[in-house]
Short mmCIF file of C-alpha atoms in Angstrom, two decimals:
data_model
loop_
_atom_site.label_atom_id
_atom_site.label_comp_id
_atom_site.label_asym_id
_atom_site.label_seq_id
_atom_site.Cartn_x
_atom_site.Cartn_y
_atom_site.Cartn_z
CA MET A 27 -41.66 8.94 9.66
CA ALA A 28 -38.54 6.65 10.77
CA VAL A 29 -39.10 4.44 7.81
CA GLN A 30 -39.08 7.05 5.56
CA ALA A 31 -36.12 9.06 7.47
CA GLY A 32 -34.06 5.65 6.95
CA PHE A 33 -35.05 6.21 2.98
CA VAL A 34 -33.85 9.62 2.94
CA LEU A 35 -30.89 8.63 4.63
CA PHE A 36 -30.25 5.87 2.45
CA ALA A 37 -30.86 7.37 -0.93
CA VAL A 38 -28.23 10.37 0.48
CA ALA A 39 -25.62 8.15 1.33
CA ALA A 40 -26.28 6.16 -2.18
CA ALA A 41 -26.16 9.61 -4.33
CA GLY A 42 -22.62 10.37 -2.58
CA TRP A 43 -21.43 7.43 -3.30
CA GLY A 44 -22.63 7.04 -6.70
CA ALA A 45 -21.39 10.30 -7.93
CA LEU A 46 -17.92 9.67 -6.09
CA ALA A 47 -17.98 6.37 -8.15
CA LEU A 48 -18.99 8.02 -11.65
CA TRP A 49 -16.39 10.92 -11.16
CA VAL A 50 -13.35 9.05 -10.27
CA ARG A 51 -14.27 6.15 -13.17
CA ARG A 52 -15.91 8.08 -15.73
CA PRO A 53 -17.35 5.43 -17.54
CA ALA A 54 -18.81 7.30 -20.66
CA GLY A 55 -16.06 10.07 -21.06
CA VAL A 56 -15.77 13.66 -19.21
CA PRO A 57 -18.70 15.22 -20.45
CA PHE A 58 -21.26 12.58 -20.58
CA THR A 59 -19.95 11.34 -17.17
CA TYR A 60 -20.83 14.64 -15.48
CA ALA A 61 -24.39 14.76 -17.10
CA LEU A 62 -24.85 10.98 -15.59
CA ILE A 63 -24.05 12.28 -12.40
CA VAL A 64 -26.27 15.39 -12.47
CA ILE A 65 -28.97 13.11 -13.75
CA TRP A 66 -28.14 10.68 -10.70
CA VAL A 67 -28.00 13.24 -8.05
CA LEU A 68 -31.15 14.93 -9.33
CA VAL A 69 -33.62 11.18 -9.60
CA ALA A 70 -32.14 11.05 -5.94
CA LEU A 71 -33.20 14.29 -4.57
CA ALA A 72 -36.76 13.86 -6.36
CA ALA A 73 -37.28 10.20 -4.51
CA CYS A 74 -36.20 12.20 -1.24
CA VAL A 75 -38.67 14.45 -1.98
CA LEU A 76 -41.21 11.93 -2.70
CA VAL A 77 -40.73 9.63 -0.07
CA GLY A 78 -40.88 12.62 2.55
CA MET A 79 -44.46 13.38 1.08
CA GLY A 80 -45.45 10.06 1.53
CA ARG A 81 -45.53 9.14 -2.00
CA TRP A 82 -43.67 5.83 -2.00
CA ALA A 83 -43.63 5.94 -5.93
CA GLY A 84 -40.21 7.67 -4.85
CA ALA A 85 -38.72 4.87 -4.10
CA LEU A 86 -39.63 2.97 -7.42
CA LEU A 87 -38.25 6.13 -9.28
CA PHE A 88 -35.01 5.76 -7.58
CA ALA A 89 -35.01 1.79 -7.91
CA GLY A 90 -33.89 2.09 -11.75
CA PRO A 91 -31.40 4.04 -11.83
CA ALA A 92 -29.64 2.29 -8.38
CA ALA A 93 -29.67 -1.34 -10.14
CA ALA A 94 -28.53 -0.08 -13.33
CA LEU A 95 -25.65 2.17 -11.35
CA ALA A 96 -25.07 -1.23 -9.51
CA ALA A 97 -24.83 -3.36 -12.42
CA TRP A 98 -22.32 -0.90 -13.62
CA TRP A 99 -20.35 -1.63 -10.49
CA LEU A 100 -20.25 -5.43 -10.66
CA THR A 101 -18.87 -5.17 -14.50
CA LEU A 102 -15.76 -3.63 -13.14
CA ARG A 103 -12.81 -6.38 -12.68
CA PRO A 104 -9.11 -6.24 -11.70
CA SER A 105 -6.88 -7.22 -14.56
CA GLN A 106 -3.59 -8.31 -15.39
CA HIS A 107 -3.50 -6.60 -18.55
CA ARG A 108 -2.93 -2.89 -18.60
CA ASP A 109 -0.35 -0.55 -19.69
CA TRP A 110 1.64 -0.25 -16.25
CA GLU A 111 3.77 2.14 -14.85
CA PRO A 112 7.73 0.40 -15.71
CA SER A 113 8.00 0.13 -11.84
CA VAL A 114 5.20 -2.14 -11.59
CA ALA A 115 5.23 -3.75 -14.55
CA ARG A 116 6.06 -7.20 -13.70
CA LEU A 117 4.46 -9.11 -10.70
CA LEU A 118 6.56 -10.76 -7.93
CA GLN A 119 6.77 -14.79 -8.08
CA GLY A 120 8.41 -17.30 -6.27
CA GLN A 121 8.76 -20.34 -4.74
CA VAL A 122 10.27 -22.22 -1.14
CA MET A 123 11.50 -25.05 -1.25
CA GLY A 124 12.79 -26.27 2.20
CA ASP A 125 15.02 -23.60 3.26
CA THR A 126 15.66 -21.58 -0.34
CA ALA A 127 13.20 -19.31 -1.40
CA THR A 128 13.35 -18.22 -4.96
CA LEU A 129 12.10 -14.62 -6.45
CA HIS A 130 11.54 -13.91 -9.96
CA ASN A 131 10.90 -10.49 -10.74
CA VAL A 132 12.57 -8.71 -7.92
CA ARG A 133 13.15 -4.97 -8.57
CA ASN A 134 16.29 -3.31 -8.90
CA PHE A 135 16.17 -0.26 -10.42
CA GLN A 136 18.58 2.64 -10.58
CA TRP A 137 16.77 6.00 -10.50
CA ARG A 138 18.19 9.33 -11.12
CA GLY A 139 14.51 11.03 -11.41
CA PRO A 140 10.85 10.02 -11.35
CA GLN A 141 11.00 9.00 -15.15
CA ASP A 142 14.81 8.70 -15.56
CA PHE A 143 15.86 5.43 -14.17
CA ASP A 144 17.66 1.76 -15.39
CA ALA A 145 15.14 -0.74 -15.22
CA ARG A 146 16.38 -4.49 -13.49
CA TRP A 147 14.02 -6.85 -12.72
CA GLU A 148 16.25 -10.37 -10.93
CA THR A 149 15.44 -13.60 -9.86
CA ARG A 150 17.35 -14.28 -6.64
CA GLN A 151 18.04 -16.76 -4.22
CA TYR A 152 17.53 -16.58 -0.53
CA SER A 153 18.31 -18.33 2.54
CA LEU A 154 15.21 -18.53 5.10
CA ALA A 155 17.55 -19.49 7.68
CA ALA A 156 19.73 -16.65 7.18
CA ILE A 157 16.97 -13.93 7.89
CA ARG A 158 18.11 -12.25 11.10
CA SER A 159 15.89 -9.05 11.33
CA VAL A 160 12.91 -7.54 10.48
CA ASP A 161 12.23 -3.65 10.09
CA LEU A 162 9.37 -1.38 9.40
CA ALA A 163 9.96 1.37 6.95
CA LEU A 164 7.71 4.39 7.01
CA SER A 165 7.49 6.70 4.03
CA TYR A 166 5.92 9.66 4.49
CA TRP A 167 5.07 12.66 1.93
CA SER A 168 2.47 15.09 3.29
CA HIS A 169 0.67 14.23 6.21
CA THR A 170 1.74 12.89 9.97
CA ALA A 171 -1.01 10.72 9.94
CA ILE A 172 -0.23 8.84 6.28
CA ALA A 173 2.90 7.08 5.24
CA HIS A 174 3.70 4.21 3.02
CA THR A 175 4.39 1.04 4.89
CA LEU A 176 7.36 -1.39 3.51
CA VAL A 177 8.75 -4.40 5.23
CA SER A 178 12.85 -5.05 4.85
CA PHE A 179 14.17 -8.33 5.75
CA GLY A 180 18.09 -8.27 7.18
CA PHE A 181 20.18 -11.65 6.24
CA ALA A 182 22.87 -13.02 7.59
CA ASP A 183 25.38 -11.59 5.08
CA GLY A 184 24.56 -8.13 5.40
CA ASP A 185 21.94 -8.10 2.45
CA TYR A 186 18.11 -6.88 2.64
CA LEU A 187 15.29 -7.18 0.77
CA VAL A 188 12.36 -5.14 0.95
CA PHE A 189 8.54 -6.03 0.27
CA SER A 190 5.75 -2.80 -0.58
CA VAL A 191 2.44 -3.82 -1.21
CA GLU A 192 1.74 -1.17 -3.72
CA ILE A 193 -1.00 0.28 -5.94
CA ARG A 194 -0.72 -1.11 -9.70
CA ARG A 195 -0.72 2.03 -11.64
CA ARG A 196 -1.49 2.56 -15.50
CA LYS A 197 0.80 4.86 -17.31
CA ASN A 198 0.32 8.84 -16.58
CA ASP A 199 -2.04 7.44 -13.93
CA ARG A 200 -1.70 9.57 -10.61
CA PHE A 201 -2.58 8.23 -6.72
CA SER A 202 -5.55 9.28 -5.40
CA GLU A 203 -6.81 8.33 -2.17
CA ILE A 204 -10.22 8.75 -3.26
CA GLY A 205 -9.41 6.66 -6.26
CA GLY A 206 -8.44 3.83 -3.54
CA PHE A 207 -11.98 3.25 -2.98
CA PHE A 208 -13.56 3.10 -6.27
CA ARG A 209 -11.79 0.26 -7.85
CA GLN A 210 -9.56 2.69 -9.52
CA TYR A 211 -6.23 0.82 -8.98
CA GLU A 212 -5.33 -2.87 -8.84
CA LEU A 213 -2.81 -4.13 -5.88
CA SER A 214 0.52 -5.73 -6.29
CA ILE A 215 3.10 -7.26 -4.06
CA VAL A 216 6.82 -5.56 -4.80
CA ALA A 217 10.05 -6.84 -3.97
CA ALA A 218 12.94 -4.36 -4.23
CA ASP A 219 16.68 -4.13 -3.27
CA GLU A 220 16.73 -0.86 -0.89
CA ARG A 221 18.98 1.02 -2.72
CA ASP A 222 15.74 0.74 -5.48
CA ILE A 223 12.79 1.20 -3.46
CA LEU A 224 13.69 3.41 0.14
CA GLN A 225 16.47 5.68 -1.90
CA VAL A 226 13.81 6.66 -4.30
CA ARG A 227 11.70 8.24 -1.79
CA THR A 228 14.21 10.11 0.01
CA ASN A 229 16.54 11.19 -3.52
CA VAL A 230 13.99 11.02 -5.72
CA ARG A 231 10.30 11.46 -4.66
CA HIS A 232 11.91 14.04 -2.05
CA GLU A 233 10.19 11.84 0.99
CA ASP A 234 10.86 11.78 4.69
CA GLY A 235 11.72 7.94 5.86
CA TYR A 236 12.02 6.33 9.20
CA LEU A 237 13.20 3.00 10.08
CA TYR A 238 12.72 0.93 13.27
CA ARG A 239 13.48 -2.78 14.03
CA VAL A 240 10.45 -4.98 15.10
CA GLN A 241 11.51 -7.70 17.43
CA MET A 242 10.04 -10.94 16.11
CA ALA A 243 10.89 -14.53 16.39
CA PRO A 244 12.84 -16.16 14.06
CA ASP A 245 10.37 -18.66 13.19
CA ASP A 246 7.73 -15.77 12.71
CA MET A 247 10.40 -13.88 10.70
CA ARG A 248 10.88 -16.84 8.36
CA ALA A 249 7.08 -17.58 8.29
CA LEU A 250 6.27 -13.71 7.56
CA PHE A 251 8.51 -13.91 4.43
CA ALA A 252 6.89 -17.41 2.91
CA GLU A 253 3.67 -15.28 3.28
CA TYR A 254 4.90 -12.62 1.34
CA ILE A 255 5.75 -14.81 -1.27
CA ASN A 256 2.31 -16.60 -0.90
CA GLN A 257 0.29 -13.76 -1.37
CA ALA A 258 2.08 -12.21 -4.31
CA ASN A 259 1.55 -15.61 -5.86
CA ARG A 260 -2.17 -15.06 -5.45
CA LEU A 261 -2.27 -11.90 -7.24
CA THR A 262 -0.54 -13.44 -10.22
CA GLU A 263 -3.40 -16.25 -10.18
CA ARG A 264 -6.07 -13.72 -9.49
CA PRO A 265 -5.48 -10.40 -9.52
CA ARG A 266 -7.30 -7.85 -7.10
CA PHE A 267 -8.12 -4.21 -6.59
CA TYR A 268 -6.40 -1.76 -4.43
CA ASN A 269 -8.90 -0.36 -1.56
CA THR A 270 -7.79 2.46 0.73
CA LEU A 271 -9.53 0.78 3.89
CA THR A 272 -9.49 -2.71 3.33
CA ALA A 273 -6.53 -3.70 1.01
CA ASN A 274 -3.87 -1.20 1.12
CA CYS A 275 0.06 -0.95 2.21
CA THR A 276 -0.99 -1.80 6.29
CA THR A 277 -3.97 -3.98 6.25
CA LEU A 278 -2.38 -6.50 4.51
CA VAL A 279 0.70 -6.50 6.07
CA TYR A 280 -1.56 -6.47 9.70
CA ARG A 281 -3.30 -9.48 8.05
CA MET A 282 -0.15 -11.60 7.43
CA VAL A 283 1.16 -10.85 10.56
CA ASN A 284 -2.05 -11.99 12.16
CA ARG A 285 -2.07 -15.33 10.88
CA ILE A 286 1.71 -15.98 12.32
CA VAL A 287 1.53 -13.65 15.41
CA ALA A 288 -2.47 -14.82 16.64
CA GLY A 289 -4.12 -11.66 18.66
CA LEU A 290 -2.94 -8.81 17.50
CA PRO A 291 -5.56 -6.11 18.51
CA LEU A 292 -7.48 -4.00 15.64
CA ASP A 293 -6.64 -0.43 15.68
CA TYR A 294 -7.02 2.99 13.75
CA ARG A 295 -3.69 3.30 13.81
CA LEU A 296 -3.03 0.58 10.91
CA LEU A 297 -5.26 2.86 8.81
CA ALA A 298 -3.27 6.18 10.14
CA SER A 299 -0.32 4.31 9.43
CA GLY A 300 1.52 7.07 10.26
CA TYR A 301 1.05 6.36 13.64
CA LEU A 302 2.40 2.81 13.67
CA PRO A 303 5.41 3.19 15.68
CA GLU A 304 3.13 4.09 18.53
CA TYR A 305 1.07 1.22 17.80
CA LEU A 306 4.30 -1.16 18.08
CA TYR A 307 5.72 1.06 20.97
CA ASP A 308 2.41 -0.20 22.70
CA LEU A 309 2.60 -3.61 21.84
CA GLY A 310 6.09 -4.02 23.38
CA ALA A 311 7.64 -4.72 19.96
CA LEU A 312 10.40 -1.79 19.66
CA ARG A 313 13.78 -2.42 21.30
CA GLY A 314 16.57 0.09 22.24
CA ALA A 315 15.02 3.64 23.39
CA GLY A 316 13.83 4.79 26.50
CA SER A 317 10.81 6.62 24.33
CA LEU A 318 8.99 7.01 21.44
CA GLN A 319 10.00 10.26 20.54
CA GLU A 320 13.80 8.53 20.72
CA TYR A 321 12.67 5.91 18.21
CA ARG A 322 11.55 8.36 15.94
CA ARG A 323 14.59 10.69 16.23
CA ARG A 324 17.17 8.03 15.69
CA GLY A 325 14.93 6.56 13.09
CA ARG A 326 14.39 9.09 10.88
CA TYR A 327 16.89 8.20 7.95
CA THR A 328 16.14 10.96 5.46
CA GLU A 329 19.37 12.82 5.57
CA ARG A 330 21.50 9.78 5.79
CA ALA A 331 19.92 8.64 2.72
CA ARG A 332 20.77 11.41 0.85
CA ASP A 333 24.70 11.51 2.11
CA THR A 334 26.05 10.10 -1.24
CA ALA A 335 29.26 11.45 0.17
CA SER A 336 29.31 8.91 2.75
CA PRO A 337 31.55 5.46 2.39
CA LEU A 338 29.17 3.50 4.44
CA PRO A 339 26.99 1.29 2.02
CA PHE A 340 23.06 2.36 1.70
CA SER A 341 21.61 -0.38 3.83
CA ARG A 342 24.38 0.11 6.50
CA ARG A 343 24.01 4.27 6.28
CA ILE A 344 20.59 4.32 6.68
CA ARG A 345 20.67 2.22 10.03
CA ALA A 346 23.60 4.04 12.16
CA GLY A 347 21.89 4.84 15.14
CA VAL A 348 18.62 3.51 14.79
CA PRO A 349 17.42 1.74 17.78
CA GLY A 350 17.74 -1.96 18.25
CA ILE A 351 20.33 -2.61 15.56
CA GLU A 352 23.65 -3.31 16.67
CA ASP A 353 27.21 -3.13 15.15
CA LEU A 354 26.58 -0.27 12.60
#
């Protein structure tokens, strides 16, 4: 009975996963895909009934469609050649020669609306020795547990560069958390000016932004900057799928940082990225405030980002009053 129960549990789980995979990817167009889903679920149900009755022919009935589904799944491959959304149309590449990092395809769009923008892709050079700070930016659009994670590096001349691990969407493709489990999107690393990638989220997409100064040793900051470039170069050589659990905007950053600062604990807040400030607070990586509530309150820059009448430049404006940041 235990073996039969185990098969039934496996078949039910496989039926649910397969139905979602077919629904998300729709390999045969909408009507035929829906027909495939119905057939797949009915076969799984029949197999469970037969095995539950002690007739192991049900397992053989299930094996054929399951093998076909697995074979189809293995044919899905990430690609560099699709009709991409303009904001992810180019891939970041870079080289580090001595102290100088040269980055190609740095995004510096001027946004007026979601589909109204001036596209600018730039080649920039940065001195690794001039890196002075690392800031974590979190952008919330719905639930408090879910936020997009961005990392901004500050330089001695007051310039900032943001790295963001993002899905690489095709034109007219909408984001879906479920789709992120089923190879719907490729993965990309974007390097962008703050006036592009942070401002578009607060001012155009109407998201809620928070900024936290992360305490890191200078060598670790430089190593993290170089690691972003290394990861971006790998994606240009070998594309990868985005995955909501294993390859997203937070887990990849964790892996990069963990290579530099070994021993960082795994934590559910690496998936529920909206709670990353609590994670950093518990690690002692934040300075300048007496409580987590104060970090959140002073770190919220949404209204400052939207205050276009302010005489302060954007990067200084959003950092005004953020704990741990001096002279702003």
